[in-house]
Amino acid sequence: MEKRESIHGQWSSRWVFVLAATGSAVGLGNIWKFPYITGENGGGAFVLVYLLCIAVIGVPTMMAEIMLGRRGRRSPINTMRHLAEEEGRNGAWKYLGWAGVAAGFLILSYYSVIAGWALAYFFRTAAGVFTGQTADGVGSIFSSLISDPERLITWHTIFMVMTTVVVARGVKGGLEKAVRYLMPALFILLIILVGYAMNTGAFQQGLEFLFTPNFDKITADGVLIAMGHAFFTLSLGMGAIMVYGSYLPQKASIAKTTVMIAIADTVVALLAGMAIFPIVFANGLEPGAGPGLIFQTLPIAFGQMPGGELFGSIFFMLLVFAAWSSAISLIEPMVAYQVENMGMNRIKAASWTGMTAWLLGLATVFSFNIWSEVKPLSMFETFADKTIFDLLDYLTSNIMLPLGGLLIALFAAWQMSRASSLDELAMKDGFFFKVWRVLIRYVTPVAVSIVFLNAIGLISIG
Ligand code: PHE
């Protein structure tokens, strides 16, 4: 087949792709979300399920998503439409692209609000607000931030504008360079924080919480959350990685790049957990404190360690960058589509998309204050105490992304010919290709389906 090129351009090299995709994968999911959902779901067993999901579902699905993107070389909607046509399949596959666009919008709407918290914390740490504070003091600083809608809206707005500006300039602009330095820097700061955690006196306890699996503590819903998080943290199931794959140079090895991205992402999440839980236990805090967990724990460390104001502000700045490089991948599929089909330029497309997501984000802002008692699905037991933000997160991470990922896997495995896959992955028809085929054809679809059915109570395992 003659090889296509994307009208939006191409990454300058396979390394740039690895950086960009790692930039998409490593974000709030690793540092904010992973620790708090681990805390809420009892620790070790949850972490083990999550790691298993990364290895047997996440890695093969990521390969499939990059493969489809590179073969289609268009926005996910057009890629799905085109590949379905090329492989002689049903045109309805393009709706998978649309579902991804919808998930991206919903995720960005709350992602930007939480990234706004990190922005606010950058300034607070730099100003020395946490210096010498007790755990209680740090907790009340957090509460006063989230109970103030005006402040939250300000930070949310700033973050959304940052995201829109970068997307408007094209993915190859500034961020490509920024990611190159900022990701390694984030990594080093996390290691410094783990070093601090080693001296809290509760390091052992933190590690046990993270790594000793106690299966009594995990529920069917917990397994679904672990699997949903595997998709979320690797940016899978909505087209973000597919659209990045569409800019990947033809020669690059999809299998090798995928493994690198998955390892980097997992290591960052585990380091975050190893930094946070010792601080939680040393200060008698609750591991299940919820979305505020890192904002109520890490500032304690920064308030006590020498140079904490400097380290702390650098840390939150890097967290903002990590969130930034993820956020741009959330709207890139939509923006690429608007450029391809609606005759818009990137600036206009990014502005519309950013504005819509911003508006939706207000629902999340209010979930933490004036609407904190609004529980739209209180008639269902599982959702009884979930706010609008909780529901948005649940719907996207635990339903839309796994379902999107499942369909991507099914398309790659059963609708695309073996020959097309071999050609696009550029692998030898040997052991690794066969393992991938088995994982993507059987293991991923069956595992995702079982976890779903188990969570809604149609079957019961364990
Ligand atoms: N992977 C990102 C994170 O962990 C979030 C994300 C999800 C980005 C889906 C793109 C698509 O923070």
Short mmCIF file of C-alpha atoms and ligand atoms in Angstrom, two decimals:
data_model
loop_
_atom_site.label_atom_id
_atom_site.label_comp_id
_atom_site.label_asym_id
_atom_site.label_seq_id
_atom_site.Cartn_x
_atom_site.Cartn_y
_atom_site.Cartn_z
CA MET A 1 0.00 0.00 0.00
CA GLU A 2 1.15 3.51 -0.71
CA LYS A 3 1.90 5.25 2.56
CA ARG A 4 -0.19 8.25 3.51
CA GLU A 5 0.81 11.43 5.28
CA SER A 6 -1.24 13.49 7.68
CA ILE A 7 -2.21 16.99 6.53
CA HIS A 8 -1.39 18.19 10.05
CA GLY A 9 2.28 17.25 9.73
CA GLN A 10 4.45 14.66 11.43
CA TRP A 11 6.60 14.36 14.55
CA SER A 12 10.23 15.14 13.77
CA SER A 13 11.32 11.72 15.00
CA ARG A 14 10.15 8.68 16.86
CA TRP A 15 11.65 10.15 20.04
CA VAL A 16 9.45 13.16 19.75
CA PHE A 17 6.49 10.84 19.46
CA VAL A 18 7.58 8.95 22.57
CA LEU A 19 7.90 12.26 24.42
CA ALA A 20 4.57 13.56 23.22
CA ALA A 21 2.75 10.32 23.99
CA THR A 22 4.45 10.11 27.38
CA GLY A 23 3.44 13.73 27.89
CA SER A 24 -0.12 12.71 27.19
CA ALA A 25 0.02 9.65 29.42
CA VAL A 26 1.84 11.16 32.40
CA GLY A 27 -0.43 13.70 33.99
CA LEU A 28 -2.84 14.27 36.82
CA GLY A 29 -3.81 10.62 36.44
CA ASN A 30 -0.45 9.49 37.79
CA ILE A 31 0.17 12.00 40.55
CA TRP A 32 -3.27 13.18 41.64
CA LYS A 33 -5.64 10.37 40.74
CA PHE A 34 -3.67 7.15 41.20
CA PRO A 35 -2.81 7.81 44.87
CA TYR A 36 -6.31 8.89 45.86
CA ILE A 37 -8.15 6.03 44.17
CA THR A 38 -5.59 3.61 45.58
CA GLY A 39 -6.33 5.07 49.01
CA GLU A 40 -10.07 4.78 48.51
CA ASN A 41 -9.85 1.19 47.30
CA GLY A 42 -7.69 -0.24 50.04
CA GLY A 43 -4.17 -0.26 48.56
CA GLY A 44 -2.15 -3.33 47.51
CA ALA A 45 -4.77 -5.49 45.84
CA PHE A 46 -6.02 -2.52 43.86
CA VAL A 47 -2.48 -1.69 42.74
CA LEU A 48 -1.90 -5.27 41.64
CA VAL A 49 -5.09 -5.33 39.55
CA TYR A 50 -4.10 -1.99 38.04
CA LEU A 51 -0.63 -3.27 37.10
CA LEU A 52 -2.12 -6.39 35.54
CA CYS A 53 -4.53 -4.27 33.51
CA ILE A 54 -1.66 -2.11 32.24
CA ALA A 55 0.27 -5.18 31.09
CA VAL A 56 -2.41 -7.37 29.54
CA ILE A 57 -4.98 -4.82 28.41
CA GLY A 58 -3.24 -1.43 28.26
CA VAL A 59 -0.12 -2.34 26.28
CA PRO A 60 -1.84 -4.33 23.50
CA THR A 61 -4.62 -1.73 23.22
CA MET A 62 -2.10 1.09 22.97
CA MET A 63 -0.34 -0.73 20.15
CA ALA A 64 -3.68 -1.14 18.39
CA GLU A 65 -4.57 2.51 18.83
CA ILE A 66 -1.23 3.78 17.51
CA MET A 67 -1.44 1.31 14.64
CA LEU A 68 -4.90 2.49 13.58
CA GLY A 69 -3.86 6.12 13.85
CA ARG A 70 -0.76 5.69 11.74
CA ARG A 71 -2.59 3.69 9.12
CA GLY A 72 -5.43 6.20 8.87
CA ARG A 73 -3.29 9.34 9.19
CA ARG A 74 -6.34 11.45 10.00
CA SER A 75 -8.35 12.57 13.02
CA PRO A 76 -9.83 9.52 14.81
CA ILE A 77 -13.28 10.09 13.31
CA ASN A 78 -11.95 10.12 9.75
CA THR A 79 -9.41 7.41 10.48
CA MET A 80 -12.13 5.05 11.65
CA ARG A 81 -14.35 5.90 8.69
CA HIS A 82 -11.50 5.42 6.26
CA LEU A 83 -10.10 2.22 7.67
CA ALA A 84 -13.58 0.69 7.83
CA GLU A 85 -14.00 1.51 4.16
CA GLU A 86 -10.56 0.23 3.24
CA GLU A 87 -11.09 -3.05 5.06
CA GLY A 88 -14.59 -3.39 3.63
CA ARG A 89 -16.36 -2.97 6.97
CA ASN A 90 -19.40 -1.14 8.29
CA GLY A 91 -19.28 2.67 8.06
CA ALA A 92 -20.74 2.97 11.55
CA TRP A 93 -17.22 2.54 12.96
CA LYS A 94 -16.79 6.29 12.58
CA TYR A 95 -19.08 6.74 15.58
CA LEU A 96 -16.32 5.23 17.66
CA GLY A 97 -14.33 8.32 16.74
CA TRP A 98 -17.21 10.52 17.82
CA ALA A 99 -17.57 8.73 21.14
CA GLY A 100 -13.90 9.41 21.75
CA VAL A 101 -14.33 13.10 21.00
CA ALA A 102 -17.19 13.23 23.50
CA ALA A 103 -15.11 11.50 26.17
CA GLY A 104 -12.24 13.93 25.55
CA PHE A 105 -14.52 16.91 26.11
CA LEU A 106 -15.95 15.54 29.32
CA ILE A 107 -12.53 14.61 30.71
CA LEU A 108 -10.98 17.95 29.81
CA SER A 109 -13.83 19.79 31.53
CA TYR A 110 -12.87 18.46 34.97
CA TYR A 111 -9.19 17.91 34.23
CA SER A 112 -8.76 21.64 33.77
CA VAL A 113 -10.38 22.38 37.14
CA ILE A 114 -8.00 20.04 38.98
CA ALA A 115 -5.01 21.37 37.03
CA GLY A 116 -6.20 24.76 38.26
CA TRP A 117 -5.73 23.54 41.85
CA ALA A 118 -2.14 22.67 40.99
CA LEU A 119 -1.62 26.13 39.53
CA ALA A 120 -3.02 27.72 42.69
CA TYR A 121 -0.68 25.52 44.75
CA PHE A 122 2.34 26.61 42.75
CA PHE A 123 1.80 30.17 43.94
CA ARG A 124 0.89 29.18 47.49
CA THR A 125 4.02 27.07 47.93
CA ALA A 126 6.25 29.72 46.39
CA ALA A 127 4.79 32.30 48.77
CA GLY A 128 5.65 30.09 51.74
CA VAL A 129 2.03 29.59 52.80
CA PHE A 130 2.76 26.03 53.95
CA THR A 131 5.99 26.66 55.79
CA GLY A 132 5.73 25.19 59.29
CA GLN A 133 2.05 24.29 58.85
CA THR A 134 0.49 21.34 60.65
CA ALA A 135 -1.53 18.71 58.81
CA ASP A 136 -4.67 20.46 60.02
CA GLY A 137 -3.50 23.81 58.74
CA VAL A 138 -2.71 22.33 55.33
CA GLY A 139 -6.14 20.70 55.28
CA SER A 140 -7.96 23.93 55.96
CA ILE A 141 -5.99 25.79 53.28
CA PHE A 142 -7.27 23.17 50.84
CA SER A 143 -10.86 23.43 52.04
CA SER A 144 -10.89 27.17 51.74
CA LEU A 145 -9.65 26.96 48.14
CA ILE A 146 -12.23 24.46 46.92
CA SER A 147 -15.10 26.14 48.71
CA ASP A 148 -14.55 29.34 46.74
CA PRO A 149 -16.06 29.06 43.23
CA GLU A 150 -14.62 32.35 42.06
CA ARG A 151 -11.05 31.35 42.78
CA LEU A 152 -11.57 27.93 41.21
CA ILE A 153 -13.03 29.50 38.08
CA THR A 154 -10.07 31.84 37.77
CA TRP A 155 -7.54 29.01 37.86
CA HIS A 156 -9.70 26.81 35.61
CA THR A 157 -9.87 29.65 33.08
CA ILE A 158 -6.12 30.21 33.10
CA PHE A 159 -5.43 26.52 32.54
CA MET A 160 -7.97 26.22 29.73
CA VAL A 161 -6.50 29.23 27.96
CA MET A 162 -3.00 27.72 28.26
CA THR A 163 -4.29 24.49 26.70
CA THR A 164 -6.15 26.24 23.90
CA VAL A 165 -3.16 28.39 22.98
CA VAL A 166 -0.84 25.40 22.58
CA VAL A 167 -3.34 23.40 20.57
CA ALA A 168 -3.98 26.41 18.36
CA ARG A 169 -0.28 26.64 17.53
CA GLY A 170 -0.05 23.00 16.56
CA VAL A 171 1.32 20.13 18.52
CA LYS A 172 4.79 20.54 17.08
CA GLY A 173 5.15 24.01 18.57
CA GLY A 174 6.51 24.81 21.99
CA LEU A 175 5.33 21.84 23.90
CA GLU A 176 7.45 19.38 22.02
CA LYS A 177 10.52 21.13 23.39
CA ALA A 178 9.13 21.73 26.85
CA VAL A 179 8.28 18.08 27.39
CA ARG A 180 11.87 17.11 26.68
CA TYR A 181 13.16 18.82 29.84
CA LEU A 182 10.16 18.97 32.07
CA MET A 183 9.33 15.28 32.19
CA PRO A 184 12.80 14.25 33.41
CA ALA A 185 12.69 17.12 35.91
CA LEU A 186 9.37 15.89 37.28
CA PHE A 187 10.87 12.46 37.64
CA ILE A 188 13.83 13.79 39.67
CA LEU A 189 11.56 15.80 41.96
CA LEU A 190 9.44 12.76 42.63
CA ILE A 191 12.57 10.87 43.64
CA ILE A 192 13.49 13.70 46.02
CA LEU A 193 10.01 13.44 47.54
CA VAL A 194 10.36 9.69 47.94
CA GLY A 195 13.66 10.44 49.69
CA TYR A 196 11.80 12.72 52.10
CA ALA A 197 9.14 10.06 52.61
CA MET A 198 11.84 7.57 53.63
CA ASN A 199 12.55 9.74 56.65
CA THR A 200 9.00 10.26 57.80
CA GLY A 201 9.12 7.16 59.97
CA ALA A 202 6.19 5.62 58.12
CA PHE A 203 7.91 4.60 54.89
CA GLN A 204 7.54 0.92 55.67
CA GLN A 205 3.85 1.36 56.38
CA GLY A 206 3.38 3.29 53.14
CA LEU A 207 5.08 0.56 51.11
CA GLU A 208 3.03 -2.14 52.78
CA PHE A 209 -0.15 -0.27 51.99
CA LEU A 210 0.84 0.02 48.33
CA PHE A 211 2.33 -3.38 47.72
CA THR A 212 0.81 -5.93 50.10
CA PRO A 213 -2.29 -7.23 48.38
CA ASN A 214 -5.20 -7.79 50.72
CA PHE A 215 -7.97 -9.11 48.53
CA ASP A 216 -10.62 -8.66 51.21
CA LYS A 217 -10.44 -4.96 50.65
CA ILE A 218 -11.24 -4.90 46.97
CA THR A 219 -14.73 -4.93 45.50
CA ALA A 220 -16.08 -5.60 41.98
CA ASP A 221 -16.40 -1.86 41.56
CA GLY A 222 -12.79 -1.47 42.74
CA VAL A 223 -11.65 -3.82 39.97
CA LEU A 224 -13.58 -1.73 37.43
CA ILE A 225 -11.95 1.43 38.79
CA ALA A 226 -8.49 -0.16 38.51
CA MET A 227 -9.15 -1.16 34.91
CA GLY A 228 -10.70 2.20 34.05
CA HIS A 229 -7.64 3.88 35.48
CA ALA A 230 -5.34 1.77 33.30
CA PHE A 231 -7.11 3.27 30.28
CA PHE A 232 -7.16 6.76 31.76
CA THR A 233 -3.52 6.87 32.74
CA LEU A 234 -2.33 5.57 29.36
CA SER A 235 -4.69 8.00 27.56
CA LEU A 236 -6.43 5.08 25.82
CA GLY A 237 -9.90 4.56 24.47
CA MET A 238 -10.75 8.03 23.20
CA GLY A 239 -8.46 8.71 20.27
CA ALA A 240 -5.74 10.80 21.95
CA ILE A 241 -3.09 8.18 21.30
CA MET A 242 -4.65 7.42 17.92
CA VAL A 243 -4.31 11.02 16.78
CA TYR A 244 -0.73 11.14 18.05
CA GLY A 245 -0.10 7.90 16.17
CA SER A 246 -1.33 9.57 13.01
CA TYR A 247 1.67 11.90 13.20
CA LEU A 248 4.15 9.07 13.80
CA PRO A 249 6.88 8.57 11.17
CA GLN A 250 6.43 5.41 9.16
CA LYS A 251 9.62 3.67 10.22
CA ALA A 252 9.16 3.86 13.99
CA SER A 253 8.50 0.61 15.86
CA ILE A 254 5.08 0.73 17.46
CA ALA A 255 5.75 -2.13 19.87
CA LYS A 256 8.95 -0.67 21.30
CA THR A 257 7.58 2.84 21.70
CA THR A 258 4.47 1.48 23.43
CA VAL A 259 6.49 -0.42 25.99
CA MET A 260 8.60 2.64 26.76
CA ILE A 261 5.54 4.83 27.28
CA ALA A 262 3.82 2.27 29.51
CA ILE A 263 6.90 1.81 31.69
CA ALA A 264 7.49 5.54 32.12
CA ASP A 265 3.86 6.08 33.03
CA THR A 266 3.76 3.27 35.56
CA VAL A 267 7.00 4.28 37.25
CA VAL A 268 5.75 7.84 37.74
CA ALA A 269 2.52 6.61 39.33
CA LEU A 270 4.32 4.23 41.69
CA LEU A 271 6.81 6.93 42.72
CA ALA A 272 3.92 9.27 43.48
CA GLY A 273 2.34 6.59 45.66
CA MET A 274 5.64 5.95 47.44
CA ALA A 275 6.00 9.65 48.19
CA ILE A 276 2.45 10.24 49.36
CA PHE A 277 1.40 7.29 51.54
CA PRO A 278 4.26 7.54 54.06
CA ILE A 279 3.29 11.18 54.57
CA VAL A 280 -0.35 10.12 55.00
CA PHE A 281 0.51 7.58 57.71
CA ALA A 282 3.17 9.65 59.45
CA ASN A 283 0.62 12.44 59.95
CA GLY A 284 -2.30 10.25 60.93
CA LEU A 285 -4.25 11.22 57.79
CA GLU A 286 -6.88 9.18 55.97
CA PRO A 287 -5.68 7.31 52.84
CA GLY A 288 -9.26 7.46 51.54
CA ALA A 289 -9.42 11.27 51.74
CA GLY A 290 -10.48 11.53 48.11
CA PRO A 291 -9.54 13.99 45.36
CA GLY A 292 -7.82 16.35 47.80
CA LEU A 293 -5.28 13.73 48.91
CA ILE A 294 -2.10 15.09 47.29
CA PHE A 295 -3.06 18.66 48.10
CA GLN A 296 -3.45 17.76 51.75
CA THR A 297 -0.30 15.66 52.07
CA LEU A 298 2.54 16.93 49.90
CA PRO A 299 2.38 20.50 51.26
CA ILE A 300 3.10 19.06 54.73
CA ALA A 301 6.36 17.70 53.36
CA PHE A 302 7.19 20.96 51.61
CA GLY A 303 6.38 22.91 54.75
CA GLN A 304 8.90 20.89 56.76
CA MET A 305 11.81 20.04 54.48
CA PRO A 306 14.74 22.43 53.99
CA GLY A 307 14.25 24.34 50.74
CA GLY A 308 10.63 23.24 50.75
CA GLU A 309 9.34 26.45 49.24
CA LEU A 310 11.62 26.06 46.26
CA PHE A 311 11.12 22.31 45.81
CA GLY A 312 7.40 22.62 46.41
CA SER A 313 6.85 25.36 43.91
CA ILE A 314 8.96 23.55 41.31
CA PHE A 315 6.95 20.39 41.98
CA PHE A 316 3.58 22.03 41.43
CA MET A 317 4.88 23.81 38.37
CA LEU A 318 5.97 20.49 36.90
CA LEU A 319 2.62 18.98 37.78
CA VAL A 320 0.96 21.79 35.85
CA PHE A 321 3.20 21.02 32.87
CA ALA A 322 2.40 17.32 33.07
CA ALA A 323 -1.31 18.17 33.12
CA TRP A 324 -0.84 20.64 30.28
CA SER A 325 0.79 18.10 27.99
CA SER A 326 -2.08 15.70 28.73
CA ALA A 327 -4.82 18.27 28.26
CA ILE A 328 -3.71 19.17 24.75
CA SER A 329 -4.07 15.54 23.69
CA LEU A 330 -7.63 15.52 25.02
CA ILE A 331 -8.83 18.05 22.47
CA GLU A 332 -6.46 17.31 19.59
CA PRO A 333 -8.86 14.69 18.06
CA MET A 334 -11.69 17.23 17.93
CA VAL A 335 -9.48 20.02 16.62
CA ALA A 336 -7.99 17.81 13.90
CA TYR A 337 -11.51 16.85 12.83
CA GLN A 338 -12.70 20.47 12.67
CA VAL A 339 -9.69 21.34 10.51
CA GLU A 340 -10.25 18.36 8.21
CA ASN A 341 -14.01 18.52 7.75
CA MET A 342 -15.28 21.91 8.78
CA GLY A 343 -12.75 24.10 7.02
CA MET A 344 -11.63 25.78 10.26
CA ASN A 345 -8.11 26.85 11.00
CA ARG A 346 -6.49 25.51 14.18
CA ILE A 347 -6.95 28.75 16.09
CA LYS A 348 -10.68 28.83 15.55
CA ALA A 349 -11.11 25.11 16.13
CA ALA A 350 -9.11 25.15 19.36
CA SER A 351 -10.96 28.22 20.65
CA TRP A 352 -14.40 26.69 20.15
CA THR A 353 -13.41 23.41 21.65
CA GLY A 354 -11.69 25.04 24.62
CA MET A 355 -14.65 27.31 25.30
CA THR A 356 -17.15 24.47 25.29
CA ALA A 357 -15.01 22.38 27.64
CA TRP A 358 -14.55 25.42 29.89
CA LEU A 359 -18.29 25.90 30.18
CA LEU A 360 -18.81 22.26 31.04
CA GLY A 361 -16.04 22.58 33.62
CA LEU A 362 -18.17 24.94 35.70
CA ALA A 363 -20.25 21.93 36.75
CA THR A 364 -17.10 20.45 38.29
CA VAL A 365 -16.18 23.72 39.96
CA PHE A 366 -19.59 23.87 41.64
CA SER A 367 -19.45 20.19 42.64
CA PHE A 368 -16.94 21.19 45.31
CA ASN A 369 -18.97 24.01 46.81
CA ILE A 370 -22.45 25.31 45.95
CA TRP A 371 -23.52 22.03 44.35
CA SER A 372 -21.69 19.71 46.73
CA GLU A 373 -25.01 18.32 47.89
CA VAL A 374 -26.31 17.74 44.36
CA LYS A 375 -26.23 13.96 43.81
CA PRO A 376 -28.03 13.42 40.49
CA LEU A 377 -28.06 9.61 40.62
CA SER A 378 -28.81 9.17 44.31
CA MET A 379 -31.51 6.59 43.50
CA PHE A 380 -28.81 4.04 42.60
CA GLU A 381 -26.81 2.52 45.39
CA THR A 382 -23.39 2.69 43.66
CA PHE A 383 -23.87 6.35 42.79
CA ALA A 384 -25.73 7.46 45.90
CA ASP A 385 -23.11 9.87 47.21
CA LYS A 386 -21.53 10.91 43.92
CA THR A 387 -21.42 14.58 42.97
CA ILE A 388 -21.51 15.77 39.37
CA PHE A 389 -17.71 15.71 39.29
CA ASP A 390 -17.65 12.15 40.67
CA LEU A 391 -20.16 11.05 38.05
CA LEU A 392 -18.27 12.69 35.18
CA ASP A 393 -15.13 10.96 36.32
CA TYR A 394 -16.92 7.62 36.75
CA LEU A 395 -18.68 7.82 33.39
CA THR A 396 -15.55 8.72 31.45
CA SER A 397 -12.86 6.64 33.18
CA ASN A 398 -14.83 3.56 34.06
CA ILE A 399 -17.30 3.34 31.20
CA MET A 400 -16.42 5.42 28.15
CA LEU A 401 -12.68 4.75 28.01
CA PRO A 402 -12.83 0.96 28.62
CA LEU A 403 -15.71 0.66 26.14
CA GLY A 404 -13.87 2.78 23.58
CA GLY A 405 -10.72 0.73 24.16
CA LEU A 406 -12.66 -2.50 23.80
CA LEU A 407 -14.07 -1.38 20.44
CA ILE A 408 -10.65 -0.20 19.25
CA ALA A 409 -9.27 -3.62 20.17
CA LEU A 410 -12.14 -5.38 18.41
CA PHE A 411 -11.63 -3.34 15.26
CA ALA A 412 -7.89 -3.92 15.19
CA ALA A 413 -8.26 -7.60 15.98
CA TRP A 414 -11.29 -8.71 14.02
CA GLN A 415 -12.02 -6.11 11.36
CA MET A 416 -8.58 -5.28 10.12
CA SER A 417 -6.90 -8.03 8.15
CA ARG A 418 -3.93 -9.84 9.59
CA ALA A 419 -1.87 -8.65 6.64
CA SER A 420 -2.74 -4.98 7.27
CA SER A 421 -1.75 -5.30 10.93
CA LEU A 422 1.51 -6.98 10.09
CA ASP A 423 2.30 -4.32 7.53
CA GLU A 424 1.47 -1.38 9.78
CA LEU A 425 3.12 -2.71 12.93
CA ALA A 426 6.10 -3.61 10.75
CA MET A 427 6.75 -6.67 12.89
CA LYS A 428 7.97 -10.07 11.81
CA ASP A 429 5.26 -12.69 11.79
CA GLY A 430 6.86 -14.26 14.84
CA PHE A 431 6.42 -14.76 18.56
CA PHE A 432 5.72 -11.17 19.61
CA PHE A 433 3.20 -10.57 16.86
CA LYS A 434 1.38 -13.77 17.77
CA VAL A 435 1.29 -12.84 21.45
CA TRP A 436 -0.13 -9.44 20.56
CA ARG A 437 -2.80 -11.02 18.35
CA VAL A 438 -3.89 -13.39 21.11
CA LEU A 439 -4.00 -10.57 23.67
CA ILE A 440 -5.93 -8.19 21.46
CA ARG A 441 -8.29 -10.79 19.98
CA TYR A 442 -9.19 -12.72 23.10
CA VAL A 443 -7.65 -11.54 26.34
CA THR A 444 -8.51 -7.83 26.14
CA PRO A 445 -12.13 -8.19 24.99
CA VAL A 446 -12.88 -11.01 27.43
CA ALA A 447 -11.19 -9.27 30.37
CA VAL A 448 -12.91 -5.94 29.76
CA SER A 449 -16.29 -7.67 29.38
CA ILE A 450 -15.88 -9.71 32.56
CA VAL A 451 -14.92 -6.68 34.60
CA PHE A 452 -17.93 -4.79 33.28
CA LEU A 453 -20.41 -7.59 33.89
CA ASN A 454 -18.97 -8.21 37.31
CA ALA A 455 -19.29 -4.54 38.25
CA ILE A 456 -22.92 -4.27 37.22
CA GLY A 457 -23.63 -7.47 39.09
CA LEU A 458 -24.63 -9.67 36.14
CA ILE A 459 -21.94 -12.15 37.04
CA SER A 460 -20.10 -12.53 40.28
CA ILE A 461 -16.45 -13.41 40.55
CA GLY A 462 -14.49 -13.53 43.77
N1 PHE B 1 -3.39 10.12 30.73
C1 PHE B 1 -3.71 11.38 31.29
C2 PHE B 1 -3.34 11.38 32.77
O1 PHE B 1 -2.98 10.37 33.32
C3 PHE B 1 -5.16 11.74 31.12
C4 PHE B 1 -5.70 11.53 29.74
C5 PHE B 1 -6.73 10.62 29.54
C6 PHE B 1 -5.16 12.19 28.64
C7 PHE B 1 -7.21 10.35 28.28
C8 PHE B 1 -5.63 11.94 27.36
C9 PHE B 1 -6.65 11.02 27.18
O2 PHE B 1 -3.44 12.36 33.44
#
